[in-house]
PDB file of C-alpha atoms in Angstrom:
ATOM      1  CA  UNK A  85     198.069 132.165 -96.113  1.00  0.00           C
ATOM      2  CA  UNK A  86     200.402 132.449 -92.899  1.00  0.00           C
ATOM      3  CA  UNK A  87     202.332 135.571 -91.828  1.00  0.00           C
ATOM      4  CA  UNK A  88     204.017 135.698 -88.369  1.00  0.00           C
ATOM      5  CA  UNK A  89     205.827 138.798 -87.354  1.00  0.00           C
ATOM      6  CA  UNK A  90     208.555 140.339 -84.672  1.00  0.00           C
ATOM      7  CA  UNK A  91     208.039 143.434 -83.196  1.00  0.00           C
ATOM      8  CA  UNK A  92     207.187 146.394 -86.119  1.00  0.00           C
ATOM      9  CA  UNK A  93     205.715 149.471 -84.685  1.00  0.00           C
ATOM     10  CA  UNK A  94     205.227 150.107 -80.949  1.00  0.00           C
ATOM     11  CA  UNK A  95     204.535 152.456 -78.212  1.00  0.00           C
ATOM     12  CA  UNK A  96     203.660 152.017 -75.201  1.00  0.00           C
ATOM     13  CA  UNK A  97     202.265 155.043 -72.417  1.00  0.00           C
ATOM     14  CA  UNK A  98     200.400 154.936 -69.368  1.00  0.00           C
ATOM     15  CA  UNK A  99     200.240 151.648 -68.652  1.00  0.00           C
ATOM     16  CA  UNK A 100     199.053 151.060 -72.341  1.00  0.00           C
ATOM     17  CA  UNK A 101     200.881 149.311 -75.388  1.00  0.00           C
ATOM     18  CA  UNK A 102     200.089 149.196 -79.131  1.00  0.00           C
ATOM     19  CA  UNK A 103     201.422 147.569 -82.012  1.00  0.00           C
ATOM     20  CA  UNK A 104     200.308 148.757 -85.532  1.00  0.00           C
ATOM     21  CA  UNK A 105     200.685 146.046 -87.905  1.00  0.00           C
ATOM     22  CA  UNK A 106     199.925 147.663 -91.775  1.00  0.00           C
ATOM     23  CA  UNK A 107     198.021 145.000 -94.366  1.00  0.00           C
ATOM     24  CA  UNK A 108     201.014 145.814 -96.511  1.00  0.00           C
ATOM     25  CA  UNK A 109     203.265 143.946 -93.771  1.00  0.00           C
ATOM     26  CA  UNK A 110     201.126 141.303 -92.925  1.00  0.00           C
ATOM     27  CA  UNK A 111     200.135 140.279 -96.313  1.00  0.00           C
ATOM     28  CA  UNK A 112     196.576 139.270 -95.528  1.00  0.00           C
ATOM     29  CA  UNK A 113     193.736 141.033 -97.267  1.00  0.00           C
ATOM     30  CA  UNK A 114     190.869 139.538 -96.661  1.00  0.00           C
ATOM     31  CA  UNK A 115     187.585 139.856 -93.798  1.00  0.00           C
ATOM     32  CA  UNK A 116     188.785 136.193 -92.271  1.00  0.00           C
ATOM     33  CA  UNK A 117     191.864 137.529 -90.447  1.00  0.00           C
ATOM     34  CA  UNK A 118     192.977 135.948 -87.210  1.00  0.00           C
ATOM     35  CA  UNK A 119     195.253 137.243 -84.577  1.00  0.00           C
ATOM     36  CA  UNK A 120     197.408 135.312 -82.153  1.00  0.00           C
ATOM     37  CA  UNK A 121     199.986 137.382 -79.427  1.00  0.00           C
ATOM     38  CA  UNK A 122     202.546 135.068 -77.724  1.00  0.00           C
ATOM     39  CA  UNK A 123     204.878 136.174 -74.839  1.00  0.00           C
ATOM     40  CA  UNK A 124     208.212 135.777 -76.470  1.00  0.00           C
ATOM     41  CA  UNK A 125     209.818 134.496 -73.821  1.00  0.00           C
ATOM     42  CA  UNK A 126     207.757 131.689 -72.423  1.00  0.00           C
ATOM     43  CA  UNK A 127     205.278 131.263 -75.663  1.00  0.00           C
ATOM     44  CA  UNK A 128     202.325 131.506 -73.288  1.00  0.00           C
ATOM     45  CA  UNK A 129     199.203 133.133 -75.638  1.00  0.00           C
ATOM     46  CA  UNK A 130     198.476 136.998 -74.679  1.00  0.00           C
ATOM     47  CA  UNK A 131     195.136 138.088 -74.427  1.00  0.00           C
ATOM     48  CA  UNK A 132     194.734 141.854 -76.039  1.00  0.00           C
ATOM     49  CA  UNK A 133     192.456 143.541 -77.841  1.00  0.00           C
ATOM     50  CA  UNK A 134     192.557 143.342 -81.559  1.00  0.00           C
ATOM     51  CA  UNK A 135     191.102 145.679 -83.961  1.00  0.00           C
ATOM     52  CA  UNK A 136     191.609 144.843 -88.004  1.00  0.00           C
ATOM     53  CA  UNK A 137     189.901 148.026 -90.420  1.00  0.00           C
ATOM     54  CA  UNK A 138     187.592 146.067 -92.530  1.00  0.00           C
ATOM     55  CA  UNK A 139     188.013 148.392 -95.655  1.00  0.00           C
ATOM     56  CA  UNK A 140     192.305 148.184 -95.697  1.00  0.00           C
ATOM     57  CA  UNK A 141     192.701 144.687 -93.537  1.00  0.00           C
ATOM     58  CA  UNK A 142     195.394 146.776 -90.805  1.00  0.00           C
ATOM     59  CA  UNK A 143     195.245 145.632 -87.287  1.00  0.00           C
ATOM     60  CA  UNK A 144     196.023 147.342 -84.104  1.00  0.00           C
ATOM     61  CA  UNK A 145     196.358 144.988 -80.753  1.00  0.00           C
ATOM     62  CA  UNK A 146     196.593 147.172 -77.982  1.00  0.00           C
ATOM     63  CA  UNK A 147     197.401 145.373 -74.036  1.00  0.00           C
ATOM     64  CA  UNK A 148     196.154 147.647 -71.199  1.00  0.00           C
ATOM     65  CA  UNK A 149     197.765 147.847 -68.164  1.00  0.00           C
ATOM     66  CA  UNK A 150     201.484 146.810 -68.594  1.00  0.00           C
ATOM     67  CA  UNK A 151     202.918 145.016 -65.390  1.00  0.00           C
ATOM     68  CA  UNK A 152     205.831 147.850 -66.313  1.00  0.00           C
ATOM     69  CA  UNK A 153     204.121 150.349 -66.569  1.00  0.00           C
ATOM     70  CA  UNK A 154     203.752 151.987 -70.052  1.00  0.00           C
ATOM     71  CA  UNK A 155     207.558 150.501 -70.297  1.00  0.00           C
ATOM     72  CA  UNK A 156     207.995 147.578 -72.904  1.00  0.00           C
ATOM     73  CA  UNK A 157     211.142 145.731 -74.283  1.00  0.00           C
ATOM     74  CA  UNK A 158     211.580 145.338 -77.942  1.00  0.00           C
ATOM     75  CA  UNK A 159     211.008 141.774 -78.797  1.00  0.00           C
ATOM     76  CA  UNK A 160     208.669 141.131 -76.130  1.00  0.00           C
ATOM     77  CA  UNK A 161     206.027 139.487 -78.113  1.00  0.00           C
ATOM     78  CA  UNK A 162     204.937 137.514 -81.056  1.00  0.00           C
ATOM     79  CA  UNK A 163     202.105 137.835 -83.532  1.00  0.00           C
ATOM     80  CA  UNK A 164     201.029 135.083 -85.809  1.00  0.00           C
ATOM     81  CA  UNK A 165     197.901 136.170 -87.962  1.00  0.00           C
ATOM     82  CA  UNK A 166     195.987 134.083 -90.355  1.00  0.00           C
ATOM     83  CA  UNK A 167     193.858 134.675 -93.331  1.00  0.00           C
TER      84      UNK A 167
END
């Protein structure tokens, strides 16, 4: 199963941005869940940190230190996950 996603729930403060991505959205409910972030703009792969809650398969990538400073355009990035 395949699921890629645009932009869903954001924030981003101090220098800090996270994007919640529900199970229910992604459609992948299982322990083997893989998460890609792409730069929308010149497809180059983001490294981030990636948490996915093993009980209800959610996942929360969070990028520290924004070169804008806690500022982020909608649209900005890409997630493909796997599973």
């Amino acid at each position: 199963q395949h699921k890629d996603e645009k932009v869903l729930h954001e924030s981003a403060s101090g220098g800090a941005f996270t994007w919640f991505i529900p199970a229910s959205t992604h459609g992948v409910s299982n322990v083997g869940i893989i998460v890609q972030l792409y730069q929308v703009s010149t497809g180059e792969m983001v490294i981030a940190d990636v948490t996915v809650n093993q009980s209800n398969y959610n996942v929360t990538i969070t990028i520290n230190d924004t070169a804008s400073a806690g500022t982020l355009a909608s649209g900005t990035y890409r997630v493909v996950i796997f599973g």
